[in-house]
Each structure stands twice: as structure tokens, then as C-alpha cells.
């Protein structure tokens, strides 16, 4: 009985101690060319999304349906043309406004 509870304690200690490390580590691609990934057609410079940089500031679950990250995003990206595309309207801009990212809505921040 004693052994079991020690094992449980260790499991919990490990789980909580490893949580911040897991949140900070680089997962998936470091950067993602969203123009290529979503086959976006247009004149603007491709957005090279700094994925790992975001992982240092934002939890996976803010962007991915699965709390562990990867797979589908929390919003469906359907509209891909013009300035009312879903990346602007539902995903990137909304969070940048919410988290008060400096120049978060400035074109040059994302289209370089
Ligand atoms: C927070 C990031 C972000 C900001 C800021 C941003 N965009 Fe975008 N934009 C995207 C993403 C992501 C896409 C889709 C992927 C791609 O085209 O590279 C996109 C696509 C577009 C498209 C459609 C594709 C194309 O090439 O025509 C246009 C037009 C556009 N943006 C214009 C703008 C303008 C104008 C601004 C400044 C007012 C702006 N964007 C600011 C992220 C951003
Ligand atoms: C600020 C938003 C954001 C955060 C935070 C984020 N991701 Fe992502 N992630 C993306 C985007 C956007 C893509 C590219 C989506 C696509 O290809 O449809 C992606 C793609 C991925 C991929 C590769 C493609 C796939 O679908 O599997 C993996 C793996 C991944 N993310 C894991 C993680 C993990 C793990 C975390 C947390 C440590 C995380 N991400 C945090 C936005 C984010
Ligand atoms: C859930 C919140 C969230 C989402 C969604 C999000 N961002 Fe961000 N983004 C941030 C935060 C927070 C920062 C500030 C990071 C920092 O301080 O280093 C940031 C910073 C950035 C930067 C500047 C990085 C630098 O070098 O300083 C770029 C570029 C960027 N985001 C692009 C995007 C694009 C493109 C998307 C959509 C595909 C997106 N972000 C979606 C929260 C988000």
C-alpha cells in the first residue's frame, strides 16, 4: 500500500514538474510557410509563421483542438482570399488584438 502511494506521488510530481518544460520546448516545425501550406493565391509576400516562437508565449490549446498540439486548428480556415481571409478574421489578428501583441495587425509583422 505504501509503495503504491509513493509511486503515485512520484507520478504527480513528475507530471507537474515537466509541464512547463513541455510548454516551452519546440514542437512540430519551427516555422511554417502558410502561403504554401494552404496554397494561397495572391500578391502579398508569403507569411512564414514563427511556430516555435509562439509556443514560448502561448499554450498549444490556444491554437490546436488537441490540447497536446498538432492536428486541426481551433478554427476552420476556409476563406483564403483577400484581406477578409480566415487567418486574419478568425485566428491570427484576433489573438494579436486579445494579447496586445505590438504591431500585431501591421502588415509587415506577418507579410515580410
Ligand atoms: C498576424 C498576421 C498577419 C497580419 C498582421 C496581416 N496578415 Fe495578411 N495574411 C496572413 C496570413 C496567415 C495569410 C494567409 C497566408 C499567406 O497568404 O501567406 C494572409 C493573407 C493575406 C491576403 C490574401 C493572400 C494574398 O497574397 O493576396 C491578403 C490580401 C493580405 N493577407 C493582406 C494583408 C494586409 C493588407 C495586411 C495589413 C493591413 C495584412 N495582410 C496583415 C497573416 C497576416
Ligand atoms: C499560435 C498558434 C499555435 C500554437 C500556440 C501552437 N501551434 Fe502548432 N501549428 C500552428 C499552425 C498555424 C500550424 C500549421 C497548421 C496547418 O498546417 O494546418 C501548426 C502545426 C503544428 C504541427 C505540424 C502539423 C500538424 O498538424 O501536426 C505540429 C506537430 C504542431 N503544430 C504542434 C504544436 C504543439 C505541440 C504546440 C504546443 C507546444 C503547438 N503546436 C502550438 C499554430 C500553433
Ligand atoms: C493564440 C494567440 C496567437 C495566435 C492565434 C497567433 N499569434 Fe502571433 N503572436 C502571439 C503573441 C503573444 C506574440 C508575441 C510573441 C512575443 O512576444 O515574442 C505573437 C507574435 C507574432 C509575430 C512576431 C514574432 C516576432 O518575431 O516578434 C508574428 C510574425 C506572428 N505572431 C504571426 C502570427 C501569424 C501569421 C498567426 C496566424 C497564423 C499568428 N501569429 C497567430 C499570439 C498569437
Tab-separated table of C-alpha atoms and ligand atoms in Angstrom:
chain	number	residue	atom	x	y	z
A	1	UNK	CA	0.000	0.000	0.000
A	2	UNK	CA	2.776	2.397	0.985
A	3	UNK	CA	4.687	1.618	-2.213
A	4	UNK	CA	1.638	2.389	-4.338
A	5	UNK	CA	1.136	5.842	-2.828
A	6	UNK	CA	4.812	6.710	-3.232
A	7	UNK	CA	4.622	5.710	-6.859
A	8	UNK	CA	1.525	7.869	-7.299
A	9	UNK	CA	3.219	10.841	-5.634
A	10	UNK	CA	6.220	10.472	-7.926
A	11	UNK	CA	3.947	10.311	-10.958
A	12	UNK	CA	2.206	13.542	-9.959
A	13	UNK	CA	5.482	15.268	-9.084
A	14	UNK	CA	6.905	14.323	-12.463
A	15	UNK	CA	3.776	15.403	-14.330
A	16	UNK	CA	3.659	18.852	-12.737
A	17	UNK	CA	7.422	19.407	-12.899
A	18	UNK	CA	7.546	18.516	-16.581
A	19	UNK	CA	4.567	20.685	-17.598
A	20	UNK	CA	6.432	23.995	-18.062
A	21	UNK	CA	9.303	22.270	-19.866
A	22	UNK	CA	6.830	20.654	-22.252
A	23	UNK	CA	5.153	24.023	-22.852
A	24	UNK	CA	8.470	25.696	-23.644
A	25	UNK	CA	10.013	23.051	-25.855
A	26	UNK	CA	9.946	23.279	-29.656
A	27	UNK	CA	7.286	21.036	-31.194
A	28	UNK	CA	6.470	20.477	-34.836
A	29	UNK	CA	8.047	22.727	-37.481
A	30	UNK	CA	9.991	25.780	-36.268
A	31	UNK	CA	8.433	27.965	-38.959
A	32	UNK	CA	5.599	27.276	-41.401
A	33	UNK	CA	5.109	28.872	-44.820
A	34	UNK	CA	1.329	29.299	-44.622
A	35	UNK	CA	1.021	30.534	-48.185
A	36	UNK	CA	2.481	27.282	-49.464
A	37	UNK	CA	0.768	25.071	-46.855
A	38	UNK	CA	-2.703	26.428	-47.703
A	39	UNK	CA	-1.981	27.046	-51.415
A	40	UNK	CA	-2.977	30.708	-51.040
A	41	UNK	CA	-3.040	32.702	-54.283
A	42	UNK	CA	-2.247	36.428	-54.140
A	43	UNK	CA	0.294	39.221	-54.423
A	44	UNK	CA	1.261	39.585	-50.763
A	45	UNK	CA	4.553	38.189	-49.516
A	46	UNK	CA	4.153	34.720	-48.015
A	47	UNK	CA	3.599	34.550	-44.269
A	48	UNK	CA	6.312	32.495	-42.627
A	49	UNK	CA	4.651	31.694	-39.310
A	50	UNK	CA	7.105	31.557	-36.355
A	51	UNK	CA	5.633	28.440	-34.740
A	52	UNK	CA	8.218	27.782	-32.028
A	53	UNK	CA	8.300	31.446	-31.018
A	54	UNK	CA	4.550	31.245	-30.362
A	55	UNK	CA	4.982	28.121	-28.259
A	56	UNK	CA	7.095	30.143	-25.801
A	57	UNK	CA	4.194	32.560	-25.199
A	58	UNK	CA	1.007	30.648	-25.965
A	59	UNK	CA	-0.316	27.210	-24.981
A	60	UNK	CA	-0.857	24.635	-27.731
A	61	UNK	CA	-4.587	24.545	-26.894
A	62	UNK	CA	-4.990	28.223	-27.856
A	63	UNK	CA	-4.373	27.183	-31.465
A	64	UNK	CA	-4.860	23.416	-31.721
A	65	UNK	CA	-8.064	21.476	-30.914
A	66	UNK	CA	-5.959	18.794	-29.261
A	67	UNK	CA	-4.525	20.266	-26.020
A	68	UNK	CA	-1.260	18.419	-26.742
A	69	UNK	CA	-0.899	20.354	-30.015
A	70	UNK	CA	-0.614	19.307	-33.643
A	71	UNK	CA	-3.503	18.383	-35.934
A	72	UNK	CA	-6.506	20.629	-36.641
A	73	UNK	CA	-6.549	24.262	-35.543
A	74	UNK	CA	-9.230	25.615	-33.160
A	75	UNK	CA	-10.864	27.421	-36.084
A	76	UNK	CA	-11.662	26.147	-39.580
A	77	UNK	CA	-9.677	28.041	-42.187
A	78	UNK	CA	-11.909	28.092	-45.268
A	79	UNK	CA	-11.782	31.612	-46.786
A	80	UNK	CA	-8.273	32.247	-48.114
A	81	UNK	CA	-8.585	35.222	-50.452
A	82	UNK	CA	-8.286	38.955	-49.834
A	83	UNK	CA	-7.973	40.791	-46.539
A	84	UNK	CA	-11.099	39.147	-45.077
A	85	UNK	CA	-9.450	35.727	-45.150
A	86	UNK	CA	-9.997	33.471	-42.129
A	87	UNK	CA	-6.391	33.775	-40.884
A	88	UNK	CA	-6.952	37.499	-40.432
A	89	UNK	CA	-10.560	37.356	-39.230
A	90	UNK	CA	-10.673	34.282	-37.016
A	91	UNK	CA	-7.145	33.357	-35.999
A	92	UNK	CA	-4.018	35.498	-36.186
A	93	UNK	CA	-5.439	39.018	-35.821
A	94	UNK	CA	-7.986	38.155	-33.124
A	95	UNK	CA	-5.380	36.712	-30.819
A	96	UNK	CA	-2.894	39.500	-31.506
A	97	UNK	CA	-5.557	42.020	-30.502
A	98	UNK	CA	-6.562	39.988	-27.436
A	99	UNK	CA	-2.954	39.577	-26.264
A	100	UNK	CA	-1.971	43.122	-27.273
A	101	UNK	CA	0.929	41.970	-29.468
A	102	UNK	CA	2.967	45.037	-30.502
A	103	UNK	CA	2.274	45.771	-34.214
A	104	UNK	CA	0.195	42.582	-34.199
A	105	UNK	CA	-2.040	43.863	-37.020
A	106	UNK	CA	0.692	45.593	-39.006
A	107	UNK	CA	1.048	44.004	-42.467
A	108	UNK	CA	4.833	43.869	-42.241
A	109	UNK	CA	4.765	41.887	-39.000
A	110	UNK	CA	3.500	38.858	-40.927
A	111	UNK	CA	3.991	39.511	-44.665
A	112	UNK	CA	7.744	40.082	-44.897
B	1	LIG	C1	-0.967	38.383	-37.828
B	1	LIG	C2	-0.504	38.065	-39.134
B	1	LIG	C3	-0.987	38.869	-40.308
B	1	LIG	C4	-1.062	40.232	-40.416
B	1	LIG	C5	-0.721	41.279	-39.382
B	1	LIG	C6	-1.520	40.512	-41.747
B	1	LIG	N1	-1.741	39.339	-42.422
B	1	LIG	FE1	-2.416	39.166	-44.321
B	1	LIG	N2	-2.376	37.121	-44.146
B	1	LIG	C7	-1.931	36.432	-43.045
B	1	LIG	C8	-1.951	35.021	-43.355
B	1	LIG	C9	-1.523	33.908	-42.409
B	1	LIG	C10	-2.416	34.879	-44.674
B	1	LIG	C11	-2.555	33.582	-45.482
B	1	LIG	C12	-1.201	33.007	-45.849
B	1	LIG	C13	-0.411	33.794	-46.862
B	1	LIG	O1	-1.005	34.404	-47.737
B	1	LIG	O2	0.837	33.790	-46.752
B	1	LIG	C14	-2.686	36.240	-45.146
B	1	LIG	C15	-3.194	36.549	-46.402
B	1	LIG	C16	-3.426	37.817	-46.880
B	1	LIG	C17	-4.000	38.125	-48.175
B	1	LIG	C18	-4.507	37.094	-49.185
B	1	LIG	C19	-3.367	36.459	-49.950
B	1	LIG	C20	-2.673	37.387	-50.907
B	1	LIG	O3	-1.453	37.260	-51.089
B	1	LIG	O4	-3.366	38.234	-51.514
B	1	LIG	C21	-4.026	39.472	-48.294
B	1	LIG	C22	-4.545	40.295	-49.455
B	1	LIG	C23	-3.479	40.021	-47.061
B	1	LIG	N3	-3.124	38.990	-46.223
B	1	LIG	C24	-3.315	41.361	-46.809
B	1	LIG	C25	-2.858	41.896	-45.613
B	1	LIG	C26	-2.742	43.329	-45.351
B	1	LIG	C27	-3.069	44.427	-46.332
B	1	LIG	C28	-2.307	43.432	-44.063
B	1	LIG	C29	-2.086	44.708	-43.257
B	1	LIG	C30	-3.276	45.538	-43.115
B	1	LIG	C31	-2.139	42.088	-43.537
B	1	LIG	N4	-2.460	41.186	-44.512
B	1	LIG	C32	-1.713	41.802	-42.261
B	1	LIG	C33	-1.500	36.955	-41.850
B	1	LIG	C34	-1.423	38.305	-41.570
B	2	LIG	C1	-0.190	30.477	-32.087
B	2	LIG	C2	-0.727	29.246	-32.622
B	2	LIG	C3	-0.036	27.937	-32.381
B	2	LIG	C4	0.451	27.447	-31.197
B	2	LIG	C5	0.474	28.114	-29.832
B	2	LIG	C6	0.930	26.114	-31.476
B	2	LIG	N1	0.747	25.810	-32.796
B	2	LIG	FE1	1.255	24.077	-33.724
B	2	LIG	N2	0.662	24.847	-35.508
B	2	LIG	C7	0.079	26.084	-35.680
B	2	LIG	C8	-0.212	26.283	-37.095
B	2	LIG	C9	-0.870	27.517	-37.702
B	2	LIG	C10	0.222	25.123	-37.745
B	2	LIG	C11	0.106	24.813	-39.226
B	2	LIG	C12	-1.316	24.346	-39.393
B	2	LIG	C13	-1.591	23.544	-40.568
B	2	LIG	O1	-0.660	23.058	-41.221
B	2	LIG	O2	-2.802	23.364	-40.842
B	2	LIG	C14	0.781	24.233	-36.722
B	2	LIG	C15	1.326	22.966	-36.968
B	2	LIG	C16	1.784	22.106	-35.996
B	2	LIG	C17	2.343	20.777	-36.247
B	2	LIG	C18	2.614	20.150	-37.600
B	2	LIG	C19	1.434	19.863	-38.407
B	2	LIG	C20	0.352	19.046	-37.733
B	2	LIG	O3	-0.815	19.370	-37.977
B	2	LIG	O4	0.623	18.129	-36.969
B	2	LIG	C21	2.629	20.218	-35.035
B	2	LIG	C22	3.197	18.845	-34.753
B	2	LIG	C23	2.277	21.209	-34.016
B	2	LIG	N3	1.769	22.341	-34.653
B	2	LIG	C24	2.412	21.015	-32.668
B	2	LIG	C25	2.232	22.014	-31.710
B	2	LIG	C26	2.476	21.830	-30.278
B	2	LIG	C27	2.906	20.522	-29.628
B	2	LIG	C28	2.206	23.028	-29.681
B	2	LIG	C29	2.357	23.417	-28.234
B	2	LIG	C30	3.660	23.128	-27.642
B	2	LIG	C31	1.803	23.951	-30.740
B	2	LIG	N4	1.830	23.294	-31.937
B	2	LIG	C32	1.477	25.272	-30.519
B	2	LIG	C33	-0.208	27.010	-34.709
B	2	LIG	C34	0.157	26.911	-33.384
B	3	LIG	C1	-3.419	32.470	-29.555
B	3	LIG	C2	-2.666	33.661	-29.820
B	3	LIG	C3	-1.959	33.878	-31.132
B	3	LIG	C4	-2.318	33.435	-32.376
B	3	LIG	C5	-3.529	32.588	-32.761
B	3	LIG	C6	-1.337	33.945	-33.288
B	3	LIG	N1	-0.405	34.675	-32.619
B	3	LIG	FE1	1.212	35.600	-33.473
B	3	LIG	N2	1.791	36.240	-31.647
B	3	LIG	C7	1.150	35.985	-30.465
B	3	LIG	C8	1.911	36.565	-29.376
B	3	LIG	C9	1.554	36.511	-27.897
B	3	LIG	C10	3.041	37.184	-29.970
B	3	LIG	C11	4.165	37.939	-29.265
B	3	LIG	C12	5.302	36.977	-29.125
B	3	LIG	C13	6.490	37.595	-28.443
B	3	LIG	O1	6.302	38.499	-27.634
B	3	LIG	O2	7.592	37.114	-28.695
B	3	LIG	C14	2.939	36.968	-31.400
B	3	LIG	C15	3.867	37.429	-32.327
B	3	LIG	C16	3.820	37.191	-33.677
B	3	LIG	C17	4.802	37.615	-34.640
B	3	LIG	C18	6.050	38.426	-34.318
B	3	LIG	C19	7.124	37.493	-33.904
B	3	LIG	C20	8.424	38.220	-33.694
B	3	LIG	O3	9.387	37.868	-34.356
B	3	LIG	O4	8.448	39.126	-32.865
B	3	LIG	C21	4.410	37.163	-35.856
B	3	LIG	C22	5.144	37.333	-37.179
B	3	LIG	C23	3.174	36.470	-35.665
B	3	LIG	N3	2.838	36.500	-34.328
B	3	LIG	C24	2.450	35.878	-36.678
B	3	LIG	C25	1.270	35.174	-36.487
B	3	LIG	C26	0.512	34.574	-37.566
B	3	LIG	C27	0.882	34.608	-39.028
B	3	LIG	C28	-0.561	33.962	-36.982
B	3	LIG	C29	-1.674	33.173	-37.625
B	3	LIG	C30	-1.272	32.058	-38.479
B	3	LIG	C31	-0.477	34.194	-35.549
B	3	LIG	N4	0.649	34.946	-35.292
B	3	LIG	C32	-1.378	33.707	-34.643
B	3	LIG	C33	-0.028	35.306	-30.293
B	3	LIG	C34	-0.756	34.663	-31.299
